[in-house]
PDB file of C-alpha atoms in Angstrom:
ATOM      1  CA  UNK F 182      15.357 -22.437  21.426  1.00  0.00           C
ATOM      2  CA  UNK F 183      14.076 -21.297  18.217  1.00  0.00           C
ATOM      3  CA  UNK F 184      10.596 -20.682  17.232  1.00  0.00           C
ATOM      4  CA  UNK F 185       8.713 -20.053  14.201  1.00  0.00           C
ATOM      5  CA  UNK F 186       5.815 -17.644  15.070  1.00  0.00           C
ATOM      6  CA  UNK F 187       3.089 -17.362  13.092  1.00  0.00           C
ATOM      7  CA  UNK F 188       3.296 -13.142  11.659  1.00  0.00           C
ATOM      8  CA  UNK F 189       0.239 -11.046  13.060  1.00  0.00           C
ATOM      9  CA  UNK F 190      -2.406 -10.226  10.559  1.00  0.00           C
ATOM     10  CA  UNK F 191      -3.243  -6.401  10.264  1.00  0.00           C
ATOM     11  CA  UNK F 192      -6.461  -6.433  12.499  1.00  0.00           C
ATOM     12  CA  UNK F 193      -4.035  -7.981  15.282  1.00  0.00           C
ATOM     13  CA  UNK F 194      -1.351  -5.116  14.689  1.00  0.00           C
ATOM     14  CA  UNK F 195      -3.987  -2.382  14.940  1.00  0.00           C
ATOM     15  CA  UNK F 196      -5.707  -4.313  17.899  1.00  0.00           C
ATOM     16  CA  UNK F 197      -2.506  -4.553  19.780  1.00  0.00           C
ATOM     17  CA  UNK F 198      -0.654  -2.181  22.484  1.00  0.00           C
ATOM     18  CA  UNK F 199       0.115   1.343  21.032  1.00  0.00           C
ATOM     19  CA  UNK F 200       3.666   1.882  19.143  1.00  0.00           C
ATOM     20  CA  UNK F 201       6.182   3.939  21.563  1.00  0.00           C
ATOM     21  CA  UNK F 202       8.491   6.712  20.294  1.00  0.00           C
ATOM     22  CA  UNK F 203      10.754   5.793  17.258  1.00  0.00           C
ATOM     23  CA  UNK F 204       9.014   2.105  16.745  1.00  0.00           C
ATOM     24  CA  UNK F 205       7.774   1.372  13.477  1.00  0.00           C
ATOM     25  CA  UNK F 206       5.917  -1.970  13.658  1.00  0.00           C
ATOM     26  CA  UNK F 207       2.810  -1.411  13.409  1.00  0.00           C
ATOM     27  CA  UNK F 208      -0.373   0.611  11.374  1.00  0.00           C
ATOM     28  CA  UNK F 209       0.853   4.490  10.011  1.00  0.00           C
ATOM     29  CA  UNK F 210      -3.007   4.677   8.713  1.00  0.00           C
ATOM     30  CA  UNK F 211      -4.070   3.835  12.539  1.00  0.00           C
ATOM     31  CA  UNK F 212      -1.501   5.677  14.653  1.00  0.00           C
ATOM     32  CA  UNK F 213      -0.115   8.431  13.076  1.00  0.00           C
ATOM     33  CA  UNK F 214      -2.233  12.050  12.983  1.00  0.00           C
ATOM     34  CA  UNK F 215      -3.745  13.437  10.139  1.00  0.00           C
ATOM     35  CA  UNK F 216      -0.699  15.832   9.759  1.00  0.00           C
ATOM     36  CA  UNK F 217       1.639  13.051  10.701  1.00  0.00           C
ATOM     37  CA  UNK F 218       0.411  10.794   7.676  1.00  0.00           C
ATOM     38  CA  UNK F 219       0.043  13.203   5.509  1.00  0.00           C
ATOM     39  CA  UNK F 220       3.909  14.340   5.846  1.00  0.00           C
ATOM     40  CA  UNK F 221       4.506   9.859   5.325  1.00  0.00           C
ATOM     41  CA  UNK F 222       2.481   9.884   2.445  1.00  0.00           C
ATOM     42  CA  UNK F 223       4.201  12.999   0.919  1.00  0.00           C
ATOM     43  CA  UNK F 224       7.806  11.290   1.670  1.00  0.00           C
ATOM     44  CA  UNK F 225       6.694   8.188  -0.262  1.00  0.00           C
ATOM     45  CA  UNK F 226       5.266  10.597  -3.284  1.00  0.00           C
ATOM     46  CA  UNK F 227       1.761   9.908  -2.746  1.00  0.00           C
ATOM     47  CA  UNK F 228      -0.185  12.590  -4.887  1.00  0.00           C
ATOM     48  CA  UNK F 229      -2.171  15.211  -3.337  1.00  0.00           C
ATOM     49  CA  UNK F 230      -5.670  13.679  -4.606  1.00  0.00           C
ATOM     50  CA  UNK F 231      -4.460  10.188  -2.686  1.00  0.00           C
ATOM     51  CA  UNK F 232      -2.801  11.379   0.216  1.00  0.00           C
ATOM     52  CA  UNK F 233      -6.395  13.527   0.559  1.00  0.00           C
ATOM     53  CA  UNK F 234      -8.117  10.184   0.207  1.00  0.00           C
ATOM     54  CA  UNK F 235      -5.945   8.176   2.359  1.00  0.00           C
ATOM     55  CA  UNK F 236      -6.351  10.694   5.043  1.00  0.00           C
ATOM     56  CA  UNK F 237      -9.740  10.575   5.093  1.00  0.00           C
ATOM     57  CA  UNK F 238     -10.554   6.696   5.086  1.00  0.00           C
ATOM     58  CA  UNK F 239      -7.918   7.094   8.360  1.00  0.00           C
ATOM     59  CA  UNK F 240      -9.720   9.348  10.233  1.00  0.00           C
ATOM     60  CA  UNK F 241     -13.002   7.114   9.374  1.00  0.00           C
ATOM     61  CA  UNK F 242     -10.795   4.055  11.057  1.00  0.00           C
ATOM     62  CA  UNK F 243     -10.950   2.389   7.497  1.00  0.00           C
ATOM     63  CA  UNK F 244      -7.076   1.523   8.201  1.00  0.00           C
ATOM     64  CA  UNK F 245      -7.553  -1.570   5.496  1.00  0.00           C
ATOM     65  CA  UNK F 246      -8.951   0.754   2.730  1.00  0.00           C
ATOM     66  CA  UNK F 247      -6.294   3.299   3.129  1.00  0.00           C
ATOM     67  CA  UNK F 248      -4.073   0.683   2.834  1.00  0.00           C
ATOM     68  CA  UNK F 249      -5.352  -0.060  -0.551  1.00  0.00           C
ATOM     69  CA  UNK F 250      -5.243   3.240  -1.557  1.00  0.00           C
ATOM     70  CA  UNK F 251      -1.856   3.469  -0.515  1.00  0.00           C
ATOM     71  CA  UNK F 252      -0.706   0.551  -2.542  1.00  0.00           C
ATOM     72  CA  UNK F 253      -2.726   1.399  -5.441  1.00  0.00           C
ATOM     73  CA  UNK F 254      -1.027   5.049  -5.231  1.00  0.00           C
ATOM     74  CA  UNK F 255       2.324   3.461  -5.343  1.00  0.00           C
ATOM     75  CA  UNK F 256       1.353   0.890  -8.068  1.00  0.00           C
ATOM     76  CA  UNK F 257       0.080   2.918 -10.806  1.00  0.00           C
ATOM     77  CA  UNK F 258       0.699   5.553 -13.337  1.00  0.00           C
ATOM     78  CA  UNK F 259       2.168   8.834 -11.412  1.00  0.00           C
ATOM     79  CA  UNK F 260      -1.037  11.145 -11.136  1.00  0.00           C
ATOM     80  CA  UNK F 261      -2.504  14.015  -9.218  1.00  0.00           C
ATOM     81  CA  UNK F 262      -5.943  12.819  -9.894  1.00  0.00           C
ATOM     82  CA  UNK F 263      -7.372  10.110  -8.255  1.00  0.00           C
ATOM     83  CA  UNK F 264      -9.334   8.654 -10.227  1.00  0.00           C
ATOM     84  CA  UNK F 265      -7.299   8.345 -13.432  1.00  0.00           C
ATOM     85  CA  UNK F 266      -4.363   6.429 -11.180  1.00  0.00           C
ATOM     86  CA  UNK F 267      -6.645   3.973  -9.587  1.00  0.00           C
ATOM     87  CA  UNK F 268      -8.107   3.359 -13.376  1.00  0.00           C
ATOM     88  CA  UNK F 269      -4.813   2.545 -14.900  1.00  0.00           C
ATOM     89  CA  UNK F 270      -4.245   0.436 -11.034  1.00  0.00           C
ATOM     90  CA  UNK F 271      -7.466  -1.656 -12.828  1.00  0.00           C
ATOM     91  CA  UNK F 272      -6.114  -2.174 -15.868  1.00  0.00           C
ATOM     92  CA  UNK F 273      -2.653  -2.829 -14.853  1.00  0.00           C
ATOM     93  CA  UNK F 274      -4.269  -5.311 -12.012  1.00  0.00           C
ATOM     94  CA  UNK F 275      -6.102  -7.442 -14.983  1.00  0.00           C
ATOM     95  CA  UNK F 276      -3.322  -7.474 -17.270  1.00  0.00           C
ATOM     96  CA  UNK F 277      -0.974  -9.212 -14.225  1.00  0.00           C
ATOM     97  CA  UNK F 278      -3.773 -11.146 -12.983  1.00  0.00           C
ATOM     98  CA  UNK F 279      -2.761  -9.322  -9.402  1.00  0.00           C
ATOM     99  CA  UNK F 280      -5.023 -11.094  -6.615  1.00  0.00           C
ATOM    100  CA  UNK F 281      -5.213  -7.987  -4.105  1.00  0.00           C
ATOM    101  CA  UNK F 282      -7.971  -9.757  -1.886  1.00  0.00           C
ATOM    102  CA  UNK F 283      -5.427  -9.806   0.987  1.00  0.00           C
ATOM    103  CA  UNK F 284      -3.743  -6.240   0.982  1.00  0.00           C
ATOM    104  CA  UNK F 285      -5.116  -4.428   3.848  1.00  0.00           C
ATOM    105  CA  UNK F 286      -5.603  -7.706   5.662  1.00  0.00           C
ATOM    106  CA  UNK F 287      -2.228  -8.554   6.174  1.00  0.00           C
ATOM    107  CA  UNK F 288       1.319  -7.107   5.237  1.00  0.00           C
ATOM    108  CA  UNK F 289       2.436 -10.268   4.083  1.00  0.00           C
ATOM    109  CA  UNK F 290      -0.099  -9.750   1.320  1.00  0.00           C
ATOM    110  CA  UNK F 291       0.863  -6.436   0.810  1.00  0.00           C
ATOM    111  CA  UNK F 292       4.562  -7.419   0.130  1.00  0.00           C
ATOM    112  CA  UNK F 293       3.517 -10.324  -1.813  1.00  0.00           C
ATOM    113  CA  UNK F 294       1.095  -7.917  -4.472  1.00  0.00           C
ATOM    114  CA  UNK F 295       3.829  -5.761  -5.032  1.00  0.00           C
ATOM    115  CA  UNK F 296       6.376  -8.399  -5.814  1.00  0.00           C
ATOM    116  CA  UNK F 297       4.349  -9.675  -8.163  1.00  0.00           C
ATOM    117  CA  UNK F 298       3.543  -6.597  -9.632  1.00  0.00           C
ATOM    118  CA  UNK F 299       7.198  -5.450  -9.505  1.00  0.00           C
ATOM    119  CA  UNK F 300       7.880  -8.363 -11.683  1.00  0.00           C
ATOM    120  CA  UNK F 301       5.998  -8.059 -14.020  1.00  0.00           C
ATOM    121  CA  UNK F 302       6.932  -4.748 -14.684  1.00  0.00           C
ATOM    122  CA  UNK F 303      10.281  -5.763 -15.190  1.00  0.00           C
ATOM    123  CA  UNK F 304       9.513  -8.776 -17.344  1.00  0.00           C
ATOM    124  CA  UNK F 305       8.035  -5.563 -19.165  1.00  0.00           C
ATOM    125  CA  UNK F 306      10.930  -3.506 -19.722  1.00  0.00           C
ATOM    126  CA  UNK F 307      12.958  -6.663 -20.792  1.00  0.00           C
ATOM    127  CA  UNK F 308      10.646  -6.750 -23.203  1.00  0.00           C
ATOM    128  CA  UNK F 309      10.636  -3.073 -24.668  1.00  0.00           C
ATOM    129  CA  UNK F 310       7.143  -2.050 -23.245  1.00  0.00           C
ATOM    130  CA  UNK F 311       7.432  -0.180 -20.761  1.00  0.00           C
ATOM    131  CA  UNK F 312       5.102  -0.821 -17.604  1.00  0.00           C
ATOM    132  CA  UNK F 313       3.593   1.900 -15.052  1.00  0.00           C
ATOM    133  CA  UNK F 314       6.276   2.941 -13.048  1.00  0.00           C
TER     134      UNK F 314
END
């Protein structure tokens, strides 16, 4: 029999039983260590300013913030500094009317945002102005 299951939201992934060795479904920010996450976040080319930041809300169990973070890091202009990448994030957010209410809360939100966003930045390009990233 098949079933269509509803998909967990992220407070019931980071609720849930603790990941064993080489599974990857659930929370980095929750259950990987500060040198763990760091070492994800440098793979994915988080900058140093971000990955700092990231850290931090992680250790504070703000999983859903550093979430944010994260997606802002990897949806804005390349930057070291913080606060310059999460400004152009703003901008960039307005000008696609990106709705980012949801990212943190649930992955399916997360995926959705950067769809969109991905989109647009093509639609972009096709049109000779080049987007962020």
């Amino acid at each position: 029999k098949c079933a269509d299951y509803e998909p967990y939201d992220c407070g019931k992934i980071i609720s849930n039983a603790l990941q064993g060795p080489n599974e990857f479904h659930s929370c980095p920010f929750k259950y990987c260590d500060a040198s763990g996450l760091n070492k994800l976040l440098e793979f994915h080319r988080v900058g140093v300013e971000s990955r700092k930041r990231i850290t931090e809300l992680a250790q504070a169990s703000s999983f859903s913030m550093a979430c944010r973070v994260f997606f802002e890091s990897k949806h804005a202009t390349p930057s070291e500094d913080l606060d310059r990448s999460v400004s152009s994030f703003e901008e960039t957010k307005q000008q696609q009317q990106l709705d980012l209410g949801q990212v943190g809360i649930h992955p399916n939100a997360y995926f959705d945002a950067s769809r969109l966003y991905h989109a647009a930045a093509r639609r972009k390009i096709m049109m000779g102005q080049k987007l962020l990233r």
